[in-house]
């Protein structure tokens, strides 16, 4: 069903009994549709559907100004949420990067991931470097593996250049990751104990 935009419903109310709020948001209780419409006309207000999936549905009497302000607020919120999801930061470096420089870059990536940004990493394969660029991608992911995963896996975009995009893990993925880490650690501890016994 099409979600209609926030606004006045006029006389089109499909429900017989409504829960009505006044323009200050205070409850006037449940009333028949005809009574709600009478109130609306008496006060020169508009009836706005607030919550449809409750019984009885909730309507609020509002002024045109209130509706306008609420529409602006909702539009702002929508803009903010779609913007927040799409911030993408970029970093690029060569595979001959020094160890401490790579650490600095990885810290920067971790910082961006925490802010829920997508991070695009591009690595150029240096001629005089014997470090494979794909090993660098793995190294970076390993360092931030407690919070990040690949949005798009490392791939070569042209000869000697690879790229990948990292994103923040969802709560579900984080829980799975933590569980796997715990199992890995308990397995390591068990092996350690076995060694001590046998020696």
Coordinates of C-alpha atoms in Angstrom, one line a residue:
X1 CA 0.0 0.0 0.0
X2 CA 1.3 3.4 -0.9
X3 CA 2.5 5.4 2.1
X4 CA 0.8 8.7 1.7
X5 CA 2.7 11.9 2.6
X6 CA 2.1 13.4 6.0
X7 CA -0.8 15.9 5.7
X8 CA -4.4 16.6 6.1
X9 CA -6.8 13.8 5.4
X10 CA -9.7 16.2 4.8
X11 CA -13.0 14.2 4.9
X12 CA -11.5 10.9 3.6
X13 CA -11.4 8.7 6.7
X14 CA -11.9 5.0 6.1
X15 CA -12.3 4.2 9.9
X16 CA -15.5 4.6 11.9
X17 CA -13.9 5.0 15.3
X18 CA -10.8 7.2 15.8
X19 CA -8.6 8.1 18.7
X20 CA -8.3 11.8 18.5
X21 CA -5.6 14.2 19.8
X22 CA -6.1 17.9 20.0
X23 CA -3.7 20.4 18.4
X24 CA -1.5 20.3 21.5
X25 CA -1.2 16.6 21.2
X26 CA -3.4 15.9 24.2
X27 CA -5.8 12.9 24.0
X28 CA -9.5 13.6 23.4
X29 CA -10.3 9.9 23.6
X30 CA -12.0 7.7 21.0
X31 CA -14.8 9.2 19.0
X32 CA -16.9 8.5 15.9
X33 CA -15.6 9.8 12.6
X34 CA -18.5 12.2 12.2
X35 CA -17.8 13.8 15.6
X36 CA -14.1 14.2 14.8
X37 CA -15.0 15.9 11.5
X38 CA -17.4 18.2 13.3
X39 CA -14.7 19.2 15.7
X40 CA -12.3 19.8 12.8
X41 CA -14.8 22.1 11.1
X42 CA -15.8 24.0 14.3
X43 CA -12.2 24.9 15.1
X44 CA -11.1 25.4 11.5
X45 CA -8.4 22.7 11.9
X46 CA -7.3 19.7 9.8
X47 CA -7.3 16.1 10.7
X48 CA -4.0 14.3 10.3
X49 CA -3.4 10.5 10.5
X50 CA -0.5 9.9 13.0
X51 CA -0.6 6.1 13.5
X52 CA -2.6 3.8 11.3
X53 CA -1.5 0.4 12.5
X54 CA -3.1 0.7 16.0
X55 CA -6.7 0.1 16.9
X56 CA -8.4 2.6 16.8
X57 CA -6.1 4.6 14.5
X58 CA -4.7 7.8 15.9
X59 CA -5.6 11.2 14.3
X60 CA -4.5 14.6 15.4
X61 CA -6.2 18.0 14.9
X62 CA -3.6 20.4 13.6
X63 CA -3.4 23.8 12.1
X64 CA -2.0 24.3 8.6
X65 CA 1.1 25.8 10.1
X66 CA 1.7 22.7 12.3
X67 CA 1.3 20.4 9.4
X68 CA 3.8 22.5 7.3
X69 CA 6.3 22.4 10.2
X70 CA 6.0 18.7 10.6
X71 CA 6.4 18.1 6.9
X72 CA 9.6 20.2 6.9
X73 CA 10.9 18.2 10.0
X74 CA 10.2 14.9 8.3
X75 CA 11.9 16.0 5.0
X76 CA 15.0 17.1 7.0
X77 CA 15.1 13.8 8.8
X78 CA 14.8 11.8 5.6
X79 CA 17.6 13.9 4.0
X80 CA 19.9 13.4 7.0
X81 CA 19.3 9.7 7.1
X82 CA 20.0 9.2 3.4
X83 CA 23.0 11.4 3.6
X84 CA 24.5 9.6 6.6
X85 CA 24.3 6.3 4.9
X86 CA 26.3 7.5 1.9
X87 CA 29.4 9.2 3.2
X88 CA 32.3 7.5 1.4
X89 CA 35.9 8.3 2.3
X90 CA 38.8 7.4 0.0
X91 CA 42.4 6.5 0.7
X92 CA 45.1 5.5 -1.8
X93 CA 48.7 4.5 -1.4
X94 CA 51.3 2.3 -3.1
X95 CA 52.2 -1.2 -2.0
X96 CA 55.7 0.0 -1.1
X97 CA 54.2 1.9 1.9
X98 CA 56.3 2.0 5.1
X99 CA 55.0 -0.1 8.0
X100 CA 54.3 2.9 10.3
X101 CA 52.6 4.8 7.4
X102 CA 50.3 1.8 6.9
X103 CA 49.5 1.7 10.6
X104 CA 48.5 5.4 10.4
X105 CA 46.3 4.8 7.4
X106 CA 44.7 1.8 9.0
X107 CA 43.9 3.9 12.2
X108 CA 42.3 6.5 9.9
X109 CA 40.2 3.8 8.3
X110 CA 39.2 2.4 11.7
X111 CA 38.1 5.9 12.7
X112 CA 36.0 6.4 9.6
X113 CA 34.4 2.9 10.0
X114 CA 33.4 3.8 13.6
X115 CA 31.5 6.7 12.1
X116 CA 29.7 4.2 9.9
X117 CA 31.3 5.7 6.7
X118 CA 32.2 3.5 3.7
X119 CA 35.9 3.6 3.0
X120 CA 37.3 3.0 -0.5
X121 CA 40.9 1.9 -0.4
X122 CA 43.0 1.9 -3.6
X123 CA 46.5 0.4 -3.7
X124 CA 48.9 0.8 -6.6
X125 CA 51.4 -2.0 -7.0
X126 CA 54.8 -0.5 -6.8
X127 CA 57.4 -1.8 -9.3
X128 CA 60.2 -2.2 -6.6
X129 CA 57.9 -3.6 -4.0
X130 CA 57.6 -7.3 -3.3
X131 CA 54.5 -6.9 -1.2
X132 CA 51.4 -7.9 -3.2
X133 CA 48.7 -5.3 -3.0
X134 CA 46.1 -7.9 -2.2
X135 CA 48.1 -8.9 0.9
X136 CA 47.8 -5.2 2.0
X137 CA 44.0 -5.3 1.7
X138 CA 43.9 -8.5 3.9
X139 CA 46.2 -6.9 6.4
X140 CA 44.0 -3.8 6.7
X141 CA 40.9 -5.8 7.1
X142 CA 42.6 -8.0 9.7
X143 CA 43.4 -4.9 11.8
X144 CA 39.8 -3.6 11.6
X145 CA 38.1 -7.0 11.5
X146 CA 36.4 -6.4 14.9
X147 CA 34.2 -3.7 13.2
X148 CA 34.6 -3.8 9.4
X149 CA 33.9 -6.1 6.5
X150 CA 34.1 -5.8 2.7
X151 CA 31.3 -3.9 1.0
X152 CA 33.0 -4.9 -2.2
X153 CA 35.9 -7.3 -2.1
X154 CA 39.4 -6.3 -3.4
X155 CA 39.6 -6.4 -7.2
X156 CA 42.1 -5.2 -9.8
X157 CA 40.6 -2.2 -11.6
X158 CA 43.5 -1.8 -14.0
X159 CA 47.0 -3.2 -14.4
X160 CA 48.8 -2.8 -11.1
X161 CA 45.9 -1.1 -9.2
X162 CA 43.5 -2.7 -6.9
X163 CA 40.6 -1.4 -4.9
X164 CA 38.1 -2.4 -2.2
X165 CA 35.4 -0.8 -0.1
X166 CA 35.1 -1.4 3.6
X167 CA 31.9 -0.9 5.6
X168 CA 30.9 -1.1 9.2
X169 CA 29.5 -4.5 10.2
X170 CA 25.9 -4.8 11.2
X171 CA 25.1 -5.8 14.8
X172 CA 24.3 -9.3 13.6
X173 CA 27.6 -9.6 11.9
X174 CA 29.4 -8.2 14.9
X175 CA 27.8 -10.8 17.2
X176 CA 28.8 -13.6 14.8
X177 CA 32.3 -12.3 14.6
X178 CA 32.7 -12.1 18.4
X179 CA 31.4 -15.6 18.8
X180 CA 33.9 -16.9 16.2
X181 CA 36.7 -15.0 18.0
X182 CA 35.7 -16.6 21.3
X183 CA 35.7 -20.1 19.8
X184 CA 39.1 -19.4 18.2
X185 CA 40.6 -18.2 21.5
X186 CA 39.2 -21.1 23.5
X187 CA 40.6 -23.6 20.9
X188 CA 44.0 -21.9 21.2
X189 CA 44.0 -22.1 25.0
X190 CA 43.0 -25.8 24.8
X191 CA 46.0 -26.5 22.5
X192 CA 48.3 -24.7 24.9
X193 CA 47.1 -26.8 27.9
X194 CA 47.5 -30.0 25.9
X195 CA 51.1 -29.1 25.2
X196 CA 51.8 -28.5 28.9
X197 CA 50.3 -31.8 29.8
X198 CA 52.3 -33.8 27.2
X199 CA 55.6 -32.1 28.2

